[in-house]
Every structure is written in C-alpha cells, then in structure tokens.
Amino acid sequence: MILCDIGNTNFHFFIDDKEQMYSLDSTLPSLDGKVYYISVNEKATTKLKLFYKETIDLEPYINFDTSYSGMGLDRKMACLGVENAIIVDAGSAITVDIIKKGKHKGGFILPGLSSLKKVYPQISQKLSFAFNTKVNLDKIPLCTQDAISYGIIQSIIEPIKKISKKQEVIFTGGDGEFLSTFIKNSNYKRDLIFNNMRGIIDANNCIT
Amino acid sequence: MILCDIGNTNFHFFIDDKEQMYSLDSTLPSLDGKVYYISVNEKATTKLKLFYKETIDLEPYINFDTSYSGMGLDRKMACLGVENAIIVDAGSAITVDIIKKGKHKGGFILPGLSSLKKVYPQISQKLSFAFNTKVNLDKIPLCTQDAISYGIIQSIIEPIKKISKKQEVIFTGGDGEFLSTFIKNSNYKRDLIFNNMRGIIDANNCIT
C-alpha cells in the first residue's frame, strides 16, 4: 500500500512501512500501485495526479467534526480517533490541537523549528549561532548561543504546556521526536498520520 | 541633551524628551550639541561619529556586573539599577533578562513580534493572515487567523511568564506596550534605556 501526505514543503510517501520524503519541486519516484493521498497543496496534488496512474484522494472519507474553520486535512488526519490528548504536528509549521472527550476544541499554530532557527540571523548577524540542542532549560542562559536556543525551544514548548495541563501530548512530524523530549507526559508517534490514513482505507473496503 | 541608542535596525534618538527613529541607512537629522550614545552596531556607530561633531560613547561608564558573556550594551543599559524584576526589551529581537536581589541571573532571546509575523507567510501562503491584536488568549482558537495570532503572542508571553513567576515584568521597546497588556504583574517603561543613559550622564559630571 502506497500512502502520500502532501504538505507545504514535501511529499511524504509511506511505502513498505517506511517514510520517504521528496521536496515539492523534485522528481517523484517510480511506483507500482494505487497512491492514496491527502494534501494541503493544490499544485503538488496536480503534480501527483499527473505522475501516477491511479491516485485516490482520502479527503471524502475523513469524517472529522469540528467548529474550527479552515483546518488542514493533515491536521484532521492526525487528530482522528483521539479521545483526550494534545496533538502536535511539528513540521514546517507546528500545529497544536486540543481534543477533549473525543471533541476537537480548537488549536493554534507556531512557526516550525527550522523557521525559528532562521529568523535570528535575519534580525542581526550578531544573533547568528548554531542551535544548541542540549541547552538546559532549567538554567537561565549565560551566553548568546544558549539564550537563542533556550528562546527557540521555550517559544514552542511553553505555549503547549500552558494548554496541555496534565493531558497527554502526542507529537508527530519531523521535529516531533526532538520536541517531545522537553515535555514529560508526552509520546512521539512517528507514523501517526500514515497509520490513520491506513485506518481509513481499511474501514472503507470500497476504496481498496 | 541628545541621546542615541543604536540598535540592529534603527537609530533611536531622544531629543527634548521625545524619541525619534531613523533606519540605519537613512539620512541622520541635523542636531546641535553633544550626542551621547550606546551602540550594538559598529557600522552605524561609525556613521554617527562621522556625521556629528561631538559624540560621546557611554559604554566606558556602564558598570554592570554579570556572568553572561556577550551581553549587548542596550540590554545592560535596560537592566541598570534594577533590584528585582524581569526586563523585556521588545524590539527587532526580544531580550528577556532576570534580575534578582540586584544580580543579573542571565536571560534569553526571542524573535521580535514583527519577525514572527513575517515567518508564517514564508512557510506557506495558506498561513498569510493579518495579525489579530485582539485575539482572546483565554479561548482556544477556532480559525487560522486566530490560531496564528494566538501562536505568535503565546510564543512570546509564555516563556516570559514561566521564568517571571510572581516577579514584576518591566517592558520597554517598540512592542513593549502591546505585549505588556498580556501579563498582569507588568509595567511598560517607554524611555527606560534613555532614562538610564541620562542617569549615567548625571552621575558622571565629567562627561557632561
């Protein structure tokens, strides 16, 4: 089964239980079989449909109830079937969604980790430092490299902690594993979106 | 008395108790009298010194004890004379410094409000929304405009709240007034840096 999650920056393929990423402007891989996809990017969707013989859009099969207007399909897919949790998809943007008693309560959007890293040198060359992944958040920084690294991590982690309170936080997305290390009651589910896509396909025999 | 705080983006003049901003590449105003300055930008310092007959660098008069290495002069100036407070200078970058019992404990750096606003449309055109200054932080957002506005504000406010606990937070800088509205135990001191520069000049009769 070939799955594809089309984001803002990359095609994320899931083939034989492994993720393969291709940037939106790169050449797509030759593949045999149906490509099941969800997409938040129309232009990339057109590219996918032109390149592969059989593509199946899973959007019509996503049954997700929310009062949130304009919620991306990937966000909905990540939240499917959750009863009580904060879902954090840490990609080029970081989406944070709150689910309580099976109901989507809303969410917010932070800039992605890589975007935040790029912002500092744009403000001033004096703020151009390598990101220190090992910065200690329990100590107040005493040099600029740590001051920036601390600022980047806390600007992501603290807003999430604020709304999570004691709820479980589930991370997914490229930076999810790293970020999950900063929140105690958290889990990293690398293939959350693909697993939910597979769940939809399995539940709808008609589309297999 | 003419004061000038040279930052990463602008010359901030203080003339007759009023601030006047000039971008670093703009023509400087004609002024009579000594220009007392602090600077974090060498190139702009050279420009200032070439343009005005008498300029006096206040750096040698700043007596600020800290273990923090590489702390900008403007940050030191903002923290001078503080006994117990969190000092937040919200300019093109947002510096946050912690002072306890008159001792500087360190600090961290967040991207400025305007930089954060610009990041989202760079990630995706779908994240291009006007910033909603009135977003309610007590409600979980239910649309993308609010999700982004909430994300921007919380990514600044929550890291500050986290380290401030119950200490007073003093805001200064261009976005300080706006941001101070989101923290209860806070004050906005528009002319904090200029007032401290004046304090140094008054205390050192020799340089007047």
Coordinates of C-alpha atoms in Angstrom, one line a residue:
Chain A
M1 CA 0.0 0.0 0.0
I2 CA 1.4 3.4 -1.0
L3 CA 0.4 6.4 1.1
C4 CA 1.3 10.0 0.5
D5 CA 0.8 13.0 2.8
I6 CA 1.4 16.2 0.7
G7 CA 2.5 19.1 3.0
N8 CA 3.6 22.6 2.4
T9 CA 7.3 21.6 1.8
N10 CA 7.4 17.9 0.9
F11 CA 5.7 14.9 -0.5
H12 CA 5.8 12.4 2.4
F13 CA 5.5 8.9 1.0
F14 CA 4.9 5.8 3.1
I15 CA 6.0 2.7 1.3
D16 CA 6.6 -0.7 2.9
D17 CA 6.3 0.9 6.3
K18 CA 9.0 3.5 5.6
E19 CA 8.7 7.2 5.1
Q20 CA 10.4 8.7 2.0
M21 CA 10.4 12.5 1.6
Y22 CA 10.6 14.4 -1.7
S23 CA 10.6 18.2 -1.9
L24 CA 7.6 19.6 -3.8
D25 CA 9.8 20.5 -6.8
S26 CA 11.8 17.3 -7.1
T27 CA 11.2 14.3 -9.4
L28 CA 8.7 11.8 -8.0
P29 CA 9.8 8.2 -7.6
S30 CA 8.5 5.5 -9.9
L31 CA 6.0 3.4 -8.1
D32 CA 3.6 0.5 -8.9
G33 CA 0.1 0.5 -7.4
K34 CA -2.5 2.9 -6.2
V35 CA -1.3 6.0 -4.4
Y36 CA -3.6 7.0 -1.5
Y37 CA -3.1 10.6 -0.6
I38 CA -4.2 13.6 1.5
S39 CA -3.0 17.1 0.5
V40 CA -2.9 20.7 1.7
N41 CA -1.3 21.8 -1.5
E42 CA -3.2 22.0 -4.7
K43 CA -0.3 22.5 -7.1
A44 CA 1.5 19.5 -5.7
T45 CA -1.7 17.5 -5.8
T46 CA -1.9 18.2 -9.6
K47 CA 1.7 17.0 -10.0
L48 CA 1.0 13.8 -8.1
K49 CA -2.1 13.1 -10.2
L50 CA -0.3 13.7 -13.4
F51 CA 2.6 11.5 -12.5
Y52 CA 0.8 8.4 -11.2
K53 CA -1.8 6.3 -13.0
E54 CA -4.1 5.6 -10.0
T55 CA -4.4 8.1 -7.2
I56 CA -7.1 8.1 -4.6
D57 CA -7.9 11.2 -2.5
L58 CA -8.8 10.2 1.0
E59 CA -10.4 13.6 1.8
P60 CA -14.0 12.4 1.2
Y61 CA -13.5 9.6 3.7
I62 CA -12.4 11.8 6.5
N63 CA -15.2 12.2 9.0
F64 CA -14.0 14.8 11.5
D65 CA -16.3 17.0 13.4
T66 CA -15.0 20.5 14.5
S67 CA -16.1 24.1 14.8
Y68 CA -12.7 25.2 13.6
S69 CA -12.9 26.7 10.1
G70 CA -10.1 26.1 7.6
M71 CA -8.5 23.2 9.3
G72 CA -5.9 21.4 7.1
L73 CA -6.6 17.8 6.1
D74 CA -3.3 16.7 7.6
R75 CA -4.3 18.2 11.0
K76 CA -7.7 16.4 10.8
M77 CA -5.9 13.2 9.9
A78 CA -3.5 13.5 12.9
C79 CA -6.4 14.0 15.3
L80 CA -8.7 11.2 14.1
G81 CA -9.8 8.8 16.7
V82 CA -8.2 10.6 19.6
E83 CA -10.2 10.8 22.8
N84 CA -8.2 13.0 25.1
A85 CA -4.9 14.5 24.0
I86 CA -3.0 17.4 22.6
I87 CA -1.8 16.6 19.1
V88 CA 1.3 18.4 18.0
D89 CA 2.4 18.0 14.3
A90 CA 5.9 19.6 14.2
G91 CA 6.7 20.2 10.6
S92 CA 7.5 23.4 8.7
A93 CA 4.7 24.9 10.8
I94 CA 3.8 23.4 14.2
T95 CA 0.0 22.8 14.6
V96 CA -1.3 22.2 18.1
D97 CA -4.8 20.7 18.5
I98 CA -6.8 20.0 21.7
I99 CA -9.1 17.1 21.9
K100 CA -11.2 16.5 25.0
K101 CA -13.7 13.7 25.3
G102 CA -13.4 12.9 21.6
K103 CA -14.2 16.5 20.7
H104 CA -11.9 18.9 18.9
K105 CA -11.7 22.1 20.9
G106 CA -9.6 24.1 18.5
G107 CA -5.9 24.7 18.2
F108 CA -3.1 27.1 17.3
I109 CA -0.1 27.4 15.0
L110 CA 3.5 28.1 15.8
P111 CA 6.4 28.6 13.3
G112 CA 8.4 25.4 12.7
L113 CA 11.7 24.7 14.4
S114 CA 13.7 25.3 11.3
S115 CA 11.9 28.6 10.5
L116 CA 12.6 29.8 14.0
K117 CA 16.3 29.0 13.7
K118 CA 16.5 31.0 10.5
V119 CA 14.8 34.1 12.0
Y120 CA 17.6 35.2 14.3
P121 CA 20.4 35.7 11.8
Q122 CA 17.9 37.6 9.7
I123 CA 17.4 40.0 12.6
S124 CA 21.1 40.6 13.1
Q125 CA 24.3 38.8 12.2
K126 CA 25.1 39.1 15.9
L127 CA 22.4 36.6 16.5
S128 CA 23.9 34.0 14.1
F129 CA 24.7 31.0 16.3
A130 CA 24.5 27.2 15.8
F131 CA 21.4 25.8 17.6
N132 CA 22.4 24.1 20.9
T133 CA 20.1 21.0 21.1
K134 CA 21.4 20.3 24.5
V135 CA 20.6 23.6 26.2
N136 CA 19.5 23.1 29.8
L137 CA 16.0 24.6 30.2
D138 CA 16.3 24.5 34.0
K139 CA 19.1 27.1 33.9
I140 CA 18.9 30.7 32.8
P141 CA 21.3 31.1 29.8
L142 CA 24.6 32.9 30.3
C143 CA 25.7 33.3 26.7
T144 CA 24.0 34.3 23.4
Q145 CA 24.1 30.8 21.8
D146 CA 22.2 29.4 24.8
A147 CA 19.9 32.5 25.0
I148 CA 18.8 31.9 21.5
S149 CA 18.5 28.1 21.8
Y150 CA 16.5 28.4 25.0
G151 CA 14.3 31.1 23.4
I152 CA 13.5 28.8 20.4
I153 CA 12.6 25.8 22.5
Q154 CA 10.7 27.6 25.1
S155 CA 8.7 29.6 22.5
I156 CA 7.4 26.2 21.3
I157 CA 7.2 24.2 24.5
E158 CA 5.7 26.7 26.9
P159 CA 2.5 27.5 24.8
I160 CA 1.9 23.7 24.5
K161 CA 2.4 23.1 28.2
K162 CA 0.1 26.0 29.0
I163 CA -2.9 24.4 27.3
S164 CA -2.0 20.8 27.9
K165 CA -2.0 21.0 31.7
K166 CA -1.9 17.3 32.6
Q167 CA -3.3 15.9 29.4
E168 CA -1.1 13.6 27.3
V169 CA 0.8 15.3 24.5
I170 CA 1.2 13.3 21.3
F171 CA 4.0 14.6 18.9
T172 CA 4.4 13.7 15.3
G173 CA 6.2 15.3 12.3
G174 CA 9.8 15.8 11.5
D175 CA 10.7 17.7 14.7
G176 CA 8.3 15.8 16.9
E177 CA 10.8 13.4 18.4
F178 CA 13.2 16.1 19.5
L179 CA 10.5 18.4 20.9
S180 CA 8.8 15.6 22.8
T181 CA 11.9 15.2 25.0
F182 CA 11.0 18.5 26.6
I183 CA 7.5 17.5 27.8
K184 CA 7.2 14.8 30.5
N185 CA 3.7 13.5 29.7
S186 CA 4.3 13.1 26.0
N187 CA 4.7 10.5 23.3
Y188 CA 6.2 10.6 19.9
K189 CA 4.2 8.8 17.1
R190 CA 6.2 9.0 14.0
D191 CA 3.7 7.5 11.7
L192 CA 0.5 8.9 13.3
I193 CA -0.8 10.4 10.1
F194 CA 0.0 7.3 7.9
N195 CA -1.5 5.0 10.5
N196 CA -4.7 7.0 10.5
M197 CA -4.7 7.0 6.6
R198 CA -4.4 3.2 6.7
G199 CA -7.2 3.0 9.2
I200 CA -9.5 4.9 6.9
I201 CA -8.6 2.7 3.9
D202 CA -9.2 -0.4 6.0
A203 CA -12.5 0.9 7.3
N204 CA -13.7 1.6 3.7
N205 CA -13.3 -1.6 1.8
C206 CA -14.8 0.1 -1.2
I207 CA -11.7 2.2 -1.8
T208 CA -9.1 -0.6 -1.6
Chain B
M1 CA 20.7 66.7 25.9
I2 CA 20.8 64.5 22.9
L3 CA 20.8 60.7 23.4
C4 CA 21.1 58.0 20.9
D5 CA 20.5 54.2 21.3
I6 CA 21.8 52.5 18.2
G7 CA 20.1 49.1 17.7
N8 CA 20.1 46.5 15.0
T9 CA 17.5 48.2 12.9
N10 CA 17.3 51.9 13.9
F11 CA 19.0 54.9 15.4
H12 CA 16.8 55.8 18.4
F13 CA 17.3 59.4 19.2
F14 CA 15.9 61.0 22.4
I15 CA 15.7 64.8 21.9
D16 CA 13.7 67.1 24.2
D17 CA 12.1 64.1 25.9
K18 CA 10.9 62.6 22.6
E19 CA 12.0 59.6 20.8
Q20 CA 12.8 59.9 17.1
M21 CA 13.7 56.8 15.0
Y22 CA 15.8 56.7 11.9
S23 CA 16.6 53.5 10.0
L24 CA 20.3 52.6 9.9
D25 CA 20.6 53.6 6.2
S26 CA 18.6 56.8 6.3
T27 CA 20.0 60.3 6.5
L28 CA 20.6 61.5 10.1
P29 CA 18.9 64.7 11.4
S30 CA 20.9 67.9 11.8
L31 CA 21.4 68.5 15.5
D32 CA 23.3 71.0 17.7
G33 CA 25.1 69.7 20.7
K34 CA 26.8 66.6 22.0
V35 CA 25.3 63.2 21.1
Y36 CA 25.6 60.7 23.9
Y37 CA 25.2 57.2 22.6
I38 CA 25.3 53.5 23.2
S39 CA 25.5 51.1 20.3
V40 CA 25.3 47.4 19.3
N41 CA 26.2 48.1 15.7
E42 CA 29.7 49.1 14.7
K43 CA 28.9 50.3 11.2
A44 CA 26.1 52.5 12.4
T45 CA 28.4 53.9 15.1
T46 CA 31.0 54.9 12.5
K47 CA 28.2 56.7 10.6
L48 CA 27.1 58.5 13.7
K49 CA 30.6 59.6 14.6
L50 CA 31.3 60.9 11.0
F51 CA 28.0 62.8 10.9
Y52 CA 28.1 64.7 14.3
K53 CA 30.9 66.9 15.6
E54 CA 30.8 65.7 19.2
T55 CA 29.8 62.2 20.1
I56 CA 30.3 60.6 23.5
D57 CA 30.2 56.8 23.9
L58 CA 28.6 55.9 27.2
E59 CA 30.0 52.3 27.2
P60 CA 33.0 53.0 29.4
Y61 CA 30.7 54.4 32.1
I62 CA 28.4 51.4 32.2
N63 CA 29.2 49.4 35.3
F64 CA 27.2 46.2 35.1
D65 CA 28.2 43.0 36.7
T66 CA 27.1 39.8 35.1
S67 CA 28.4 36.2 34.3
Y68 CA 26.6 36.5 30.9
S69 CA 29.1 36.7 28.1
G70 CA 28.3 38.8 25.1
M71 CA 25.5 40.8 26.5
G72 CA 24.6 43.8 24.3
L73 CA 25.1 47.3 25.7
D74 CA 21.4 48.1 25.3
R75 CA 20.5 45.1 27.4
K76 CA 22.9 46.2 30.1
M77 CA 21.6 49.7 30.0
A78 CA 18.0 48.5 30.3
C79 CA 18.9 46.4 33.4
L80 CA 20.9 49.1 35.2
G81 CA 19.8 49.8 38.7
V82 CA 17.1 47.2 38.8
E83 CA 16.7 45.2 42.1
N84 CA 14.1 42.5 41.4
A85 CA 12.5 42.3 38.0
I86 CA 12.3 40.7 34.6
I87 CA 13.4 43.2 32.0
V88 CA 11.9 42.7 28.5
D89 CA 13.2 44.8 25.6
A90 CA 10.8 44.1 22.8
G91 CA 12.4 45.4 19.6
S92 CA 13.5 43.6 16.4
A93 CA 14.6 40.9 18.8
I94 CA 13.1 40.4 22.3
T95 CA 15.7 40.2 25.1
V96 CA 14.5 38.9 28.4
D97 CA 16.7 39.4 31.5
I98 CA 16.3 38.2 35.0
I99 CA 17.5 40.3 37.9
K100 CA 17.2 39.0 41.5
K101 CA 18.4 40.9 44.5
G102 CA 20.3 43.3 42.3
K103 CA 22.1 40.5 40.5
H104 CA 21.8 39.6 36.8
K105 CA 21.0 35.9 36.6
G106 CA 21.1 35.6 32.8
G107 CA 18.5 35.8 30.1
F108 CA 17.2 34.6 26.8
I109 CA 16.3 36.0 23.3
L110 CA 13.1 35.6 21.4
P111 CA 12.4 36.8 17.8
G112 CA 10.7 40.2 17.7
L113 CA 7.0 40.5 17.1
S114 CA 7.4 41.8 13.5
S115 CA 9.8 38.9 12.6
L116 CA 7.4 36.4 13.9
K117 CA 4.5 37.9 11.9
K118 CA 6.6 37.6 8.8
V119 CA 7.6 33.9 9.3
Y120 CA 4.1 32.4 8.7
P121 CA 3.5 33.5 5.1
Q122 CA 7.1 32.4 4.3
I123 CA 6.2 28.9 5.4
S124 CA 3.0 28.8 3.3
Q125 CA 0.7 31.3 1.6
K126 CA -2.1 29.5 3.4
L127 CA -0.7 31.0 6.6
S128 CA -0.9 34.5 5.3
F129 CA -3.3 36.4 7.6
A130 CA -3.5 39.8 9.2
F131 CA -2.4 39.7 12.8
N132 CA -5.4 39.9 15.2
T133 CA -4.2 42.1 18.0
K134 CA -7.5 41.4 19.9
V135 CA -7.3 37.6 19.9
N136 CA -8.6 36.2 23.2
L137 CA -5.9 34.1 24.9
D138 CA -8.4 32.5 27.2
K139 CA -10.2 30.7 24.3
I140 CA -8.7 28.1 22.1
P141 CA -8.7 29.5 18.5
L142 CA -11.3 28.2 16.0
C143 CA -9.9 29.7 12.8
T144 CA -6.5 30.1 11.2
Q145 CA -6.2 33.9 11.7
D146 CA -6.7 33.4 15.5
A147 CA -4.6 30.2 15.6
I148 CA -1.6 32.2 14.2
S149 CA -2.2 35.4 16.3
Y150 CA -2.6 33.2 19.4
G151 CA 0.6 31.3 18.5
I152 CA 2.6 34.5 18.0
I153 CA 1.6 36.1 21.3
Q154 CA 1.9 32.9 23.4
S155 CA 5.3 32.1 22.0
I156 CA 6.5 35.4 23.5
I157 CA 4.4 35.6 26.6
E158 CA 4.5 32.1 28.0
P159 CA 8.4 31.8 28.1
I160 CA 8.4 35.1 30.0
K161 CA 5.7 34.1 32.4
K162 CA 7.5 30.8 33.0
I163 CA 10.6 32.5 34.4
S164 CA 8.9 35.5 35.9
K165 CA 6.7 33.6 38.3
K166 CA 5.5 36.4 40.6
Q167 CA 8.2 38.9 39.9
E168 CA 7.4 42.2 38.3
V169 CA 7.9 42.3 34.5
I170 CA 9.2 45.6 33.0
F171 CA 8.6 46.0 29.3
T172 CA 10.4 48.5 27.1
G173 CA 11.0 48.8 23.3
G174 CA 8.7 49.3 20.3
D175 CA 6.4 46.4 21.0
G176 CA 6.7 46.6 24.8
E177 CA 3.4 48.4 25.4
F178 CA 1.3 46.0 23.4
L179 CA 3.0 42.9 24.9
S180 CA 2.7 44.2 28.5
T181 CA -1.1 44.0 28.2
F182 CA -0.8 40.2 28.3
I183 CA 1.0 40.0 31.6
K184 CA -0.8 41.0 34.8
N185 CA 2.2 42.0 37.0
S186 CA 3.9 44.1 34.4
N187 CA 4.8 47.7 33.6
Y188 CA 5.7 49.4 30.4
K189 CA 8.5 52.0 30.6
R190 CA 8.9 53.5 27.2
D191 CA 12.0 55.5 28.0
L192 CA 13.8 53.0 30.2
I193 CA 17.0 53.0 28.3
F194 CA 17.1 56.7 27.8
N195 CA 16.4 57.4 31.4
N196 CA 19.2 55.1 32.4
M197 CA 21.5 56.8 29.9
R198 CA 20.6 60.1 31.5
G199 CA 21.3 58.7 34.9
I200 CA 24.8 57.7 33.9
I201 CA 25.5 61.2 32.4
D202 CA 24.2 62.9 35.6
A203 CA 26.2 60.6 37.8
N204 CA 29.4 61.3 35.8
N205 CA 29.7 65.1 35.8
C206 CA 33.0 64.8 34.0
I207 CA 31.2 63.7 30.8
T208 CA 28.6 66.5 30.6

